Amino acid sequence: MRLIIRDDSASVGEYIGQYIAKRRINDFCPTPERPFVLGLPTGSSPIPTYKCLIRLVKDGKLSFRNVVTFNMDEYVGLPEDHPESYHTFMFREFFSQVDIDPKNVNILDGNAADLVEECNAYEEKIRALGGIELFLGGIGEDGHIAFNEPGSSLSSRTRIKTLAYETILANARFFGNDVAAVPRMALTVGVKTVLDAREVVVVVTGQRKALALSMAIENGVNHLWTLSALQTHPLALIVVDEDATAELRVKTVKYFKSIERVQEEVEAAQEKLAKRKRI
Ligand SMILES: N[C@@H]1[C@@H](O)[C@H](O)[C@@H](COP(=O)(O)O)O[C@@H]1O
């Protein structure tokens, strides 16, 4: 697992946006027959990343024409056009501002007549497309990834989930601070659905997430902090701001910063070599 530390949430968004655009989507050269399959989160943490991706599309440096997306989760029973539904969030903050074909957008339907069937069909659709290339995720204060609350099975797949009271309280800020207005259930991809992606990138910003970050990377894999399951993934990247490192040991922060410096040296050397070969 790699941990990248940036000064603030804007620089985190810039880092992830550039990484997904240049190193992933553009290098993949997606086509209609071979689209890039991208998993996406909601929440305030990914907004700077979405802003960066939108800017790159507007500057002509990136296109979502051949990208298929799968969102992580959606509330159960909240009308799709509710201002706080994840459908509304995604179209408002991202999809309406990039060149994606709405047919290529997949978001779980929390109002489906048969919710179990809805979840199973979601998994099936991901499989039929060859799996998710890169899953971008965010976490809750209790370390949940998507809506995989503490105690979720680390082998879980897309399913209905009852929200933890902590999460209901944390999300009340989006519902006029009315705790009663926050839906109690959600549909969410499972921990295993995320782990099955070929690459996972997680954004963690703000001091509120500091304990979750330390539990996920400085302690063992534990279903009480579902982000920790990322330790078992072959290609995982967590990008955080300085505030989110507040509970990490100084030694841990220094270690990951030194790894990044070495990585930059290696990349610069490779770039030099590639240039010399081109001459
Ligand atoms: N289900 C979503 C998560 O997928 C998201 O990661 C989390 C963080 O939200 P924020 O980034 O606003 O802290 O919010 C909700 O709980």
Coordinates of C-alpha atoms and ligand atoms in Angstrom, one line a residue:
M1 CA 0.0 0.0 0.0
R2 CA 1.2 3.5 -0.8
L3 CA 0.4 6.5 1.3
I4 CA 0.8 10.0 -0.3
I5 CA 0.7 13.0 1.9
R6 CA -0.2 16.5 0.6
D7 CA -0.6 19.8 2.4
D8 CA -4.3 20.3 2.0
S9 CA -7.5 18.8 0.5
A10 CA -7.1 20.9 -2.7
S11 CA -3.6 19.4 -3.4
V12 CA -5.0 15.9 -2.6
G13 CA -7.7 16.4 -5.3
E14 CA -5.1 17.7 -7.7
Y15 CA -2.8 14.7 -7.1
I16 CA -5.6 12.1 -7.5
G17 CA -7.2 13.9 -10.5
Q18 CA -3.9 14.1 -12.4
Y19 CA -3.1 10.5 -11.5
I20 CA -6.4 9.1 -12.7
A21 CA -6.3 11.2 -15.9
K22 CA -2.7 10.9 -17.0
R23 CA -1.5 7.6 -15.5
R24 CA -4.7 5.7 -15.8
I25 CA -7.4 6.7 -18.2
N26 CA -5.2 8.3 -20.9
D27 CA -2.6 5.5 -20.8
F28 CA -5.4 2.9 -21.0
C29 CA -6.6 4.5 -24.3
P30 CA -10.2 3.5 -23.8
T31 CA -12.5 2.7 -26.8
P32 CA -16.2 1.9 -27.0
E33 CA -15.3 -1.8 -27.2
R34 CA -12.8 -1.5 -24.4
P35 CA -14.0 1.2 -22.0
F36 CA -12.2 2.2 -18.8
V37 CA -14.3 1.0 -15.9
L38 CA -14.1 3.5 -13.0
G39 CA -15.6 3.2 -9.5
L40 CA -16.6 6.5 -7.9
P41 CA -17.6 7.8 -4.4
T42 CA -19.7 10.6 -3.1
G43 CA -19.0 12.9 -0.1
S44 CA -17.2 16.1 0.3
S45 CA -13.7 14.6 0.2
P46 CA -13.7 13.7 -3.5
I47 CA -15.0 17.1 -4.6
P48 CA -11.5 18.6 -5.2
T49 CA -10.7 15.5 -7.3
Y50 CA -13.9 16.0 -9.4
K51 CA -13.0 19.6 -9.8
C52 CA -9.5 18.7 -11.2
L53 CA -11.0 16.0 -13.6
I54 CA -13.6 18.5 -14.8
R55 CA -10.9 21.1 -15.5
L56 CA -8.8 18.5 -17.4
V57 CA -11.9 17.7 -19.6
K58 CA -12.5 21.4 -20.2
D59 CA -8.9 21.9 -21.2
G60 CA -9.1 19.0 -23.7
K61 CA -6.6 16.8 -21.8
L62 CA -9.1 14.1 -20.7
S63 CA -12.3 12.6 -22.0
F64 CA -15.0 10.4 -20.3
R65 CA -16.5 9.4 -23.6
N66 CA -15.2 5.8 -23.3
V67 CA -15.4 5.6 -19.5
V68 CA -18.1 3.5 -17.7
T69 CA -18.7 4.4 -14.0
F70 CA -20.1 2.5 -11.0
N71 CA -20.9 4.5 -7.9
M72 CA -20.2 3.0 -4.5
D73 CA -23.5 3.5 -2.8
E74 CA -27.0 5.1 -2.6
Y75 CA -29.5 5.6 0.2
V76 CA -32.6 3.4 0.3
G77 CA -35.9 5.1 -0.1
L78 CA -34.7 8.6 -0.9
P79 CA -36.3 9.9 -4.1
E80 CA -33.7 9.9 -6.9
D81 CA -34.2 13.6 -7.4
H82 CA -33.9 14.5 -3.7
P83 CA -31.1 17.1 -3.4
E84 CA -29.1 14.7 -1.1
S85 CA -29.5 11.5 -3.1
Y86 CA -26.2 10.3 -4.5
H87 CA -27.8 10.4 -8.0
T88 CA -28.3 14.1 -7.6
F89 CA -24.9 14.6 -6.0
M90 CA -23.0 12.9 -8.8
F91 CA -24.8 14.7 -11.7
R92 CA -24.5 18.0 -9.9
E93 CA -20.9 17.8 -8.9
F94 CA -19.5 15.8 -11.7
F95 CA -21.3 14.0 -14.5
S96 CA -23.1 17.1 -15.8
Q97 CA -19.8 18.9 -16.2
V98 CA -17.9 16.2 -18.2
D99 CA -18.4 14.5 -21.5
I100 CA -19.7 11.2 -20.1
D101 CA -22.6 9.4 -21.8
P102 CA -25.3 9.1 -19.2
K103 CA -25.8 5.5 -20.4
N104 CA -22.4 4.7 -19.1
V105 CA -23.2 5.9 -15.6
N106 CA -24.2 3.2 -13.1
I107 CA -25.7 4.1 -9.7
L108 CA -27.5 1.7 -7.4
D109 CA -31.3 2.3 -7.4
G110 CA -32.3 2.6 -3.7
N111 CA -36.0 2.7 -4.8
A112 CA -35.9 -0.6 -6.8
A113 CA -38.9 -2.9 -6.2
D114 CA -36.5 -5.7 -5.4
L115 CA -33.4 -4.4 -3.7
V116 CA -31.6 -7.7 -3.5
E117 CA -32.0 -8.3 -7.2
E118 CA -30.8 -4.7 -7.8
C119 CA -27.6 -5.5 -5.8
N120 CA -27.0 -8.8 -7.6
A121 CA -27.6 -7.2 -11.0
Y122 CA -25.0 -4.5 -10.1
E123 CA -22.3 -7.1 -9.3
E124 CA -23.2 -9.0 -12.5
K125 CA -22.9 -5.9 -14.7
I126 CA -19.5 -5.1 -13.2
R127 CA -18.4 -8.7 -14.0
A128 CA -19.8 -8.5 -17.5
L129 CA -17.7 -5.5 -18.2
G130 CA -14.5 -7.3 -17.1
G131 CA -14.3 -5.8 -13.6
I132 CA -13.4 -2.4 -12.3
E133 CA -10.1 -1.0 -13.4
L134 CA -9.8 1.6 -10.7
F135 CA -12.0 2.2 -7.7
L136 CA -11.8 5.7 -6.2
G137 CA -13.2 5.7 -2.6
G138 CA -13.7 7.8 0.4
I139 CA -14.2 6.8 4.0
G140 CA -16.4 7.7 6.9
E141 CA -15.1 8.7 10.4
D142 CA -15.6 5.2 11.6
G143 CA -13.3 3.9 8.8
H144 CA -16.1 2.6 6.6
I145 CA -15.4 2.4 2.9
A146 CA -18.5 3.0 0.7
F147 CA -21.2 2.1 3.4
N148 CA -19.4 -0.9 4.8
E149 CA -19.9 0.0 8.4
P150 CA -17.8 -1.5 11.2
G151 CA -18.4 -5.2 11.4
S152 CA -19.1 -5.6 7.7
S153 CA -17.7 -8.9 6.3
L154 CA -14.5 -8.3 4.5
S155 CA -15.8 -10.7 1.8
S156 CA -19.1 -8.7 1.4
R157 CA -20.5 -7.9 -2.0
T158 CA -23.1 -5.4 -3.1
R159 CA -26.0 -5.5 -0.6
I160 CA -28.5 -3.6 1.6
K161 CA -26.8 -2.2 4.7
T162 CA -28.2 -0.6 7.9
L163 CA -26.3 2.6 8.6
A164 CA -24.3 3.0 11.9
Y165 CA -25.7 5.7 14.2
E166 CA -22.4 7.5 13.9
T167 CA -22.8 7.7 10.2
I168 CA -26.4 8.9 10.5
L169 CA -25.2 11.7 12.8
A170 CA -22.2 12.6 10.5
N171 CA -24.5 12.8 7.5
A172 CA -27.2 14.8 9.2
R173 CA -25.3 18.0 8.2
F174 CA -26.5 17.3 4.6
F175 CA -30.1 17.1 5.8
G176 CA -30.4 20.4 7.6
N177 CA -28.9 18.8 10.7
D178 CA -32.2 16.9 11.1
V179 CA -31.0 13.4 12.3
A180 CA -34.5 12.0 11.7
A181 CA -34.4 13.0 8.0
V182 CA -31.3 10.9 7.3
P183 CA -32.2 7.5 5.6
R184 CA -31.4 4.5 7.9
M185 CA -30.4 2.1 5.1
A186 CA -28.3 2.2 2.0
L187 CA -27.3 0.0 -0.9
T188 CA -23.5 -0.4 -1.1
V189 CA -20.8 -2.2 -2.9
G190 CA -19.1 -4.7 -0.6
V191 CA -15.6 -4.6 0.7
K192 CA -14.8 -7.5 -1.7
T193 CA -16.3 -5.6 -4.6
V194 CA -13.8 -2.8 -3.9
L195 CA -10.9 -5.2 -3.4
D196 CA -11.7 -6.9 -6.7
A197 CA -10.9 -3.7 -8.6
R198 CA -7.5 -3.9 -10.2
E199 CA -6.5 -0.7 -8.4
V200 CA -8.0 1.2 -5.4
V201 CA -7.3 4.8 -4.6
V202 CA -8.8 6.3 -1.5
V203 CA -9.0 9.9 -0.5
V204 CA -8.8 10.8 3.3
T205 CA -8.9 14.4 4.3
G206 CA -9.5 16.3 7.5
Q207 CA -8.7 15.6 11.2
R208 CA -12.1 13.9 11.6
K209 CA -10.7 10.9 9.6
A210 CA -7.4 10.8 11.5
L211 CA -8.2 7.9 13.8
A212 CA -9.7 5.9 11.0
L213 CA -6.6 6.4 8.9
S214 CA -4.3 5.3 11.7
M215 CA -6.4 2.2 12.5
A216 CA -6.5 1.3 8.8
I217 CA -2.7 1.5 8.2
E218 CA -0.9 1.1 11.5
N219 CA -2.9 -1.8 12.8
G220 CA -3.9 -5.2 11.4
V221 CA -6.8 -6.0 9.0
N222 CA -9.9 -5.6 11.1
H223 CA -13.6 -5.7 10.2
L224 CA -14.2 -2.8 12.7
W225 CA -12.2 -0.5 10.4
T226 CA -13.2 -1.8 6.9
L227 CA -10.7 0.5 5.1
S228 CA -8.0 -1.7 6.7
A229 CA -8.9 -4.5 4.2
L230 CA -7.0 -2.5 1.7
Q231 CA -3.8 -3.9 3.3
T232 CA -4.5 -7.1 1.4
H233 CA -4.9 -5.4 -2.0
P234 CA -2.0 -5.6 -4.5
L235 CA -2.4 -2.1 -5.8
A236 CA -3.7 0.3 -3.2
L237 CA -3.0 4.0 -2.9
I238 CA -4.3 6.3 -0.1
V239 CA -3.9 10.0 -0.6
V240 CA -4.3 12.2 2.5
D241 CA -3.8 15.7 3.7
E242 CA -1.7 16.8 6.7
D243 CA -4.7 17.0 8.9
A244 CA -5.7 13.4 8.4
T245 CA -2.2 12.3 9.6
A246 CA -2.8 13.7 13.1
E247 CA -3.1 10.3 14.7
L248 CA -0.3 8.6 12.8
R249 CA 3.1 8.0 14.4
V250 CA 5.8 10.5 13.3
K251 CA 7.8 7.5 12.2
T252 CA 4.9 6.3 9.9
V253 CA 4.6 9.7 8.3
K254 CA 8.4 10.0 7.8
Y255 CA 8.5 6.5 6.3
F256 CA 5.9 7.1 3.7
K257 CA 7.3 10.5 2.8
S258 CA 10.7 9.0 2.3
I259 CA 9.3 6.2 0.1
E260 CA 7.6 8.9 -2.1
R261 CA 11.0 10.7 -2.4
V262 CA 12.7 7.6 -3.6
Q263 CA 9.8 6.8 -6.0
E264 CA 10.2 10.4 -7.5
E265 CA 13.9 9.8 -7.9
V266 CA 13.3 6.5 -9.7
E267 CA 10.7 8.0 -12.0
A268 CA 12.9 11.0 -12.8
A269 CA 15.8 8.6 -13.7
Q270 CA 13.4 6.5 -15.9
E271 CA 12.1 9.6 -17.6
K272 CA 15.8 10.7 -18.4
L273 CA 16.5 7.2 -19.8
A274 CA 13.4 7.2 -22.0
K275 CA 14.4 10.7 -23.3
R276 CA 17.9 9.5 -24.2
K277 CA 16.5 6.5 -26.0
R278 CA 14.2 8.8 -28.1
I279 CA 17.1 10.9 -29.2
Ligands
LIG1 N1 -21.3 6.5 2.0 C1 -20.5 7.7 1.9 C2 -19.0 7.3 1.8 O1 -18.8 6.5 0.6 C3 -18.1 8.5 1.9 O2 -16.8 8.1 1.8 C4 -18.4 9.2 3.2 C5 -17.5 10.3 3.5 O3 -18.0 11.6 3.3 P1 -17.2 12.9 3.4 O4 -16.2 12.9 2.3 O5 -18.2 14.0 3.2 O6 -16.6 12.9 4.8 O7 -19.7 9.6 3.2 C6 -20.7 8.6 3.1 O8 -20.7 7.9 4.3

